[in-house]
């Protein structure tokens, strides 16, 4: 049994992670702002993780074997957590994102299309951190999501007071209405009703992961001994046409496409730039991934039962 703290853990794969940690016999504490209580038997600390004094007070004398941070988006948040948990935990696992590799958001080393992107393309040990940017501004943060995650990883890596690992998650799907972005429901709904989907003329592949698999990987990361980033994605990249074909097979309707030029915005999962991840490091460390095409039809079936989001 380990003492594990989850920051966030109120929805989707974070909520599932809490349940699986508890089922595995761990003593679990959840920290969030209180909108959703955790399962019975899980300690709940209601506090804003951005308020360092309040967070430190809420933690009191508690110590943990592992902290899993589901909701760190900026270097400022990372710095607060690094100070608050210094001396309180031996290991810290941060949920990061595939977006750290998006070449549209930073000057990154070029990776040829078709070559899966490895972790070393974004090295948190050398990444520049700028704490004085307007990270508290919601509009700025939304526009700089990828950079916020890169800099947060960098802050934790340099903190030096605990082991740090990060799981750079692919696009997360599955769970029907739990999939709060609504992207898969958006595609399923438009294809089922014959509405057009905007795509790039030369759409490039991306990678996905089922929300249950991501929860499992994070559970594994709490007991593993690696440090640094690992890419978390199921085997088998898909481009937007491959995704649409799986949906079409279940709806009996062929997708209707509208082509947009490179550089223009298209629907989610149509990409005109390459950053599909390589999951070889996680495999070498002992994690086994599923294939995207094994679970995606089931996720599509779930998505077809819900109303698509008009803003997805």
mmCIF file of N, CA, C and O in Angstrom, residues 96-111 116-124 127 146-147 149-150 153 166-170 207 229-233 273-279 281:
data_model
loop_
_atom_site.group_PDB
_atom_site.id
_atom_site.type_symbol
_atom_site.label_atom_id
_atom_site.label_comp_id
_atom_site.label_asym_id
_atom_site.label_seq_id
_atom_site.Cartn_x
_atom_site.Cartn_y
_atom_site.Cartn_z
ATOM 1 N N UNK A 96 0.873 15.309 -18.771
ATOM 2 C CA UNK A 96 1.195 16.296 -19.797
ATOM 3 C C UNK A 96 0.447 15.938 -21.083
ATOM 4 O O UNK A 96 -0.581 15.257 -21.031
ATOM 5 N N UNK A 97 0.932 16.366 -22.222
ATOM 6 C CA UNK A 97 0.134 16.287 -23.440
ATOM 7 C C UNK A 97 0.978 16.139 -24.699
ATOM 8 O O UNK A 97 2.121 16.619 -24.766
ATOM 9 N N UNK A 98 0.402 15.520 -25.712
ATOM 10 C CA UNK A 98 1.001 15.451 -27.040
ATOM 11 C C UNK A 98 1.265 16.837 -27.615
ATOM 12 O O UNK A 98 2.171 17.023 -28.437
ATOM 13 N N UNK A 99 0.498 17.826 -27.156
ATOM 14 C CA UNK A 99 0.617 19.170 -27.720
ATOM 15 C C UNK A 99 1.987 19.792 -27.487
ATOM 16 O O UNK A 99 2.348 20.765 -28.167
ATOM 17 N N UNK A 100 2.779 19.256 -26.553
ATOM 18 C CA UNK A 100 4.123 19.814 -26.355
ATOM 19 C C UNK A 100 4.978 19.657 -27.607
ATOM 20 O O UNK A 100 5.968 20.372 -27.785
ATOM 21 N N UNK A 101 4.610 18.737 -28.499
ATOM 22 C CA UNK A 101 5.370 18.489 -29.721
ATOM 23 C C UNK A 101 4.853 19.255 -30.938
ATOM 24 O O UNK A 101 5.405 19.102 -32.034
ATOM 25 N N UNK A 102 3.799 20.021 -30.773
ATOM 26 C CA UNK A 102 3.200 20.710 -31.908
ATOM 27 C C UNK A 102 4.186 21.745 -32.460
ATOM 28 O O UNK A 102 4.491 22.734 -31.782
ATOM 29 N N UNK A 103 4.689 21.551 -33.669
ATOM 30 C CA UNK A 103 5.679 22.501 -34.202
ATOM 31 C C UNK A 103 5.114 23.881 -34.485
ATOM 32 O O UNK A 103 5.883 24.819 -34.712
ATOM 33 N N UNK A 104 3.782 24.009 -34.451
ATOM 34 C CA UNK A 104 3.181 25.328 -34.644
ATOM 35 C C UNK A 104 3.278 26.196 -33.397
ATOM 36 O O UNK A 104 3.014 27.393 -33.460
ATOM 37 N N UNK A 105 3.667 25.604 -32.259
ATOM 38 C CA UNK A 105 3.668 26.347 -30.995
ATOM 39 C C UNK A 105 5.061 26.592 -30.427
ATOM 40 O O UNK A 105 5.191 27.234 -29.393
ATOM 41 N N UNK A 106 6.095 26.079 -31.086
ATOM 42 C CA UNK A 106 7.458 26.283 -30.600
ATOM 43 C C UNK A 106 8.439 25.894 -31.697
ATOM 44 O O UNK A 106 8.107 25.127 -32.606
ATOM 45 N N UNK A 107 9.664 26.430 -31.592
ATOM 46 C CA UNK A 107 10.729 26.056 -32.525
ATOM 47 C C UNK A 107 11.337 24.743 -32.045
ATOM 48 O O UNK A 107 12.120 24.711 -31.095
ATOM 49 N N UNK A 108 10.946 23.643 -32.691
ATOM 50 C CA UNK A 108 11.381 22.308 -32.299
ATOM 51 C C UNK A 108 12.213 21.679 -33.405
ATOM 52 O O UNK A 108 12.082 22.051 -34.577
ATOM 53 N N UNK A 109 13.036 20.718 -33.031
ATOM 54 C CA UNK A 109 13.791 19.974 -34.036
ATOM 55 C C UNK A 109 12.823 19.262 -34.970
ATOM 56 O O UNK A 109 11.839 18.664 -34.525
ATOM 57 N N UNK A 110 13.100 19.341 -36.264
ATOM 58 C CA UNK A 110 12.200 18.750 -37.248
ATOM 59 C C UNK A 110 12.268 17.232 -37.207
ATOM 60 O O UNK A 110 13.342 16.645 -37.050
ATOM 61 N N UNK A 111 11.106 16.603 -37.291
ATOM 62 C CA UNK A 111 11.001 15.149 -37.389
ATOM 63 C C UNK A 111 10.289 14.842 -38.703
ATOM 64 O O UNK A 111 9.196 15.347 -38.941
ATOM 65 N N UNK A 116 7.683 8.584 -35.897
ATOM 66 C CA UNK A 116 7.064 8.940 -34.615
ATOM 67 C C UNK A 116 7.992 9.804 -33.762
ATOM 68 O O UNK A 116 9.207 9.593 -33.730
ATOM 69 N N UNK A 117 7.411 10.769 -33.086
ATOM 70 C CA UNK A 117 8.193 11.764 -32.341
ATOM 71 C C UNK A 117 8.613 11.197 -30.989
ATOM 72 O O UNK A 117 7.767 10.797 -30.179
ATOM 73 N N UNK A 118 9.917 11.176 -30.680
ATOM 74 C CA UNK A 118 10.389 10.686 -29.384
ATOM 75 C C UNK A 118 10.399 11.785 -28.326
ATOM 76 O O UNK A 118 10.346 12.981 -28.650
ATOM 77 N N UNK A 119 10.517 11.369 -27.073
ATOM 78 C CA UNK A 119 10.456 12.303 -25.937
ATOM 79 C C UNK A 119 11.545 13.370 -25.970
ATOM 80 O O UNK A 119 11.326 14.511 -25.551
ATOM 81 N N UNK A 120 12.735 13.024 -26.489
ATOM 82 C CA UNK A 120 13.859 13.963 -26.397
ATOM 83 C C UNK A 120 13.686 15.204 -27.251
ATOM 84 O O UNK A 120 14.455 16.169 -27.108
ATOM 85 N N UNK A 121 12.685 15.220 -28.135
ATOM 86 C CA UNK A 121 12.429 16.431 -28.926
ATOM 87 C C UNK A 121 12.105 17.612 -28.014
ATOM 88 O O UNK A 121 12.414 18.764 -28.334
ATOM 89 N N UNK A 122 11.463 17.351 -26.886
ATOM 90 C CA UNK A 122 11.196 18.399 -25.882
ATOM 91 C C UNK A 122 11.814 17.938 -24.573
ATOM 92 O O UNK A 122 11.280 17.064 -23.892
ATOM 93 N N UNK A 123 12.970 18.507 -24.235
ATOM 94 C CA UNK A 123 13.713 18.125 -23.033
ATOM 95 C C UNK A 123 13.401 19.124 -21.921
ATOM 96 O O UNK A 123 13.842 20.274 -21.971
ATOM 97 N N UNK A 124 12.649 18.713 -20.891
ATOM 98 C CA UNK A 124 12.293 19.666 -19.832
ATOM 99 C C UNK A 124 13.493 20.164 -19.033
ATOM 100 O O UNK A 124 13.421 21.225 -18.414
ATOM 101 N N UNK A 127 14.494 23.244 -21.176
ATOM 102 C CA UNK A 127 13.476 24.142 -21.728
ATOM 103 C C UNK A 127 13.445 25.462 -20.959
ATOM 104 O O UNK A 127 13.482 25.481 -19.729
ATOM 105 N N UNK A 146 0.118 24.471 -24.919
ATOM 106 C CA UNK A 146 1.274 23.603 -25.107
ATOM 107 C C UNK A 146 2.502 24.159 -24.386
ATOM 108 O O UNK A 146 3.232 23.422 -23.714
ATOM 109 N N UNK A 147 2.727 25.456 -24.510
ATOM 110 C CA UNK A 147 3.895 26.053 -23.860
ATOM 111 C C UNK A 147 3.762 26.016 -22.338
ATOM 112 O O UNK A 147 4.750 25.806 -21.627
ATOM 113 N N UNK A 149 2.366 23.661 -20.614
ATOM 114 C CA UNK A 149 2.718 22.291 -20.223
ATOM 115 C C UNK A 149 4.228 22.059 -20.316
ATOM 116 O O UNK A 149 4.832 21.431 -19.433
ATOM 117 N N UNK A 150 4.858 22.556 -21.384
ATOM 118 C CA UNK A 150 6.314 22.398 -21.509
ATOM 119 C C UNK A 150 7.040 23.047 -20.340
ATOM 120 O O UNK A 150 7.958 22.461 -19.737
ATOM 121 N N UNK A 153 6.512 21.145 -16.955
ATOM 122 C CA UNK A 153 7.429 20.001 -16.866
ATOM 123 C C UNK A 153 8.828 20.456 -16.492
ATOM 124 O O UNK A 153 9.516 19.809 -15.687
ATOM 125 N N UNK A 166 6.612 12.462 -16.188
ATOM 126 C CA UNK A 166 5.448 13.049 -16.850
ATOM 127 C C UNK A 166 4.933 12.089 -17.908
ATOM 128 O O UNK A 166 5.712 11.417 -18.588
ATOM 129 N N UNK A 167 3.616 12.014 -18.014
ATOM 130 C CA UNK A 167 2.950 11.198 -19.027
ATOM 131 C C UNK A 167 2.382 12.135 -20.074
ATOM 132 O O UNK A 167 1.418 12.867 -19.807
ATOM 133 N N UNK A 168 2.984 12.134 -21.262
ATOM 134 C CA UNK A 168 2.531 12.995 -22.343
ATOM 135 C C UNK A 168 1.437 12.260 -23.109
ATOM 136 O O UNK A 168 1.704 11.377 -23.926
ATOM 137 N N UNK A 169 0.220 12.627 -22.811
ATOM 138 C CA UNK A 169 -0.941 11.884 -23.305
ATOM 139 C C UNK A 169 -1.300 12.241 -24.738
ATOM 140 O O UNK A 169 -1.315 13.410 -25.120
ATOM 141 N N UNK A 170 -1.622 11.206 -25.521
ATOM 142 C CA UNK A 170 -2.230 11.396 -26.830
ATOM 143 C C UNK A 170 -3.646 11.938 -26.655
ATOM 144 O O UNK A 170 -4.115 12.164 -25.524
ATOM 145 N N UNK A 207 -2.117 10.403 -32.944
ATOM 146 C CA UNK A 207 -2.242 9.221 -32.087
ATOM 147 C C UNK A 207 -3.293 9.470 -31.011
ATOM 148 O O UNK A 207 -3.569 10.611 -30.637
ATOM 149 N N UNK A 229 9.908 12.239 -19.096
ATOM 150 C CA UNK A 229 8.651 12.064 -19.825
ATOM 151 C C UNK A 229 8.545 10.703 -20.503
ATOM 152 O O UNK A 229 9.540 10.117 -20.925
ATOM 153 N N UNK A 230 7.302 10.209 -20.612
ATOM 154 C CA UNK A 230 6.980 9.065 -21.462
ATOM 155 C C UNK A 230 5.777 9.438 -22.318
ATOM 156 O O UNK A 230 4.850 10.103 -21.853
ATOM 157 N N UNK A 231 5.828 9.019 -23.560
ATOM 158 C CA UNK A 231 4.695 9.229 -24.461
ATOM 159 C C UNK A 231 3.648 8.158 -24.220
ATOM 160 O O UNK A 231 3.967 6.969 -24.182
ATOM 161 N N UNK A 232 2.406 8.581 -24.064
ATOM 162 C CA UNK A 232 1.302 7.669 -23.745
ATOM 163 C C UNK A 232 0.315 7.648 -24.903
ATOM 164 O O UNK A 232 -0.526 8.541 -25.026
ATOM 165 N N UNK A 233 0.436 6.635 -25.762
ATOM 166 C CA UNK A 233 -0.486 6.522 -26.894
ATOM 167 C C UNK A 233 -0.645 5.064 -27.281
ATOM 168 O O UNK A 233 0.297 4.276 -27.190
ATOM 169 N N UNK A 273 0.387 19.239 -39.909
ATOM 170 C CA UNK A 273 1.754 19.203 -39.399
ATOM 171 C C UNK A 273 1.921 17.891 -38.623
ATOM 172 O O UNK A 273 0.977 17.365 -38.071
ATOM 173 N N UNK A 274 3.153 17.425 -38.604
ATOM 174 C CA UNK A 274 3.413 16.096 -38.066
ATOM 175 C C UNK A 274 3.918 16.168 -36.624
ATOM 176 O O UNK A 274 4.899 16.839 -36.349
ATOM 177 N N UNK A 275 3.220 15.482 -35.712
ATOM 178 C CA UNK A 275 3.765 15.268 -34.374
ATOM 179 C C UNK A 275 3.134 14.053 -33.695
ATOM 180 O O UNK A 275 2.891 14.043 -32.484
ATOM 181 N N UNK A 276 2.907 12.991 -34.453
ATOM 182 C CA UNK A 276 2.433 11.729 -33.871
ATOM 183 C C UNK A 276 3.552 11.113 -33.035
ATOM 184 O O UNK A 276 4.697 11.014 -33.481
ATOM 185 N N UNK A 277 3.224 10.668 -31.817
ATOM 186 C CA UNK A 277 4.246 10.284 -30.846
ATOM 187 C C UNK A 277 4.742 8.848 -31.016
ATOM 188 O O UNK A 277 4.046 7.965 -31.493
ATOM 189 N N UNK A 278 5.960 8.634 -30.535
ATOM 190 C CA UNK A 278 6.585 7.321 -30.436
ATOM 191 C C UNK A 278 6.432 6.827 -28.998
ATOM 192 O O UNK A 278 6.851 7.507 -28.054
ATOM 193 N N UNK A 279 5.832 5.646 -28.796
ATOM 194 C CA UNK A 279 5.632 5.131 -27.429
ATOM 195 C C UNK A 279 6.651 4.076 -27.028
ATOM 196 O O UNK A 279 6.443 3.322 -26.079
ATOM 197 N N UNK A 281 9.561 4.253 -25.534
ATOM 198 C CA UNK A 281 10.175 4.339 -24.209
ATOM 199 C C UNK A 281 9.296 3.685 -23.151
ATOM 200 O O UNK A 281 9.793 2.936 -22.303
#
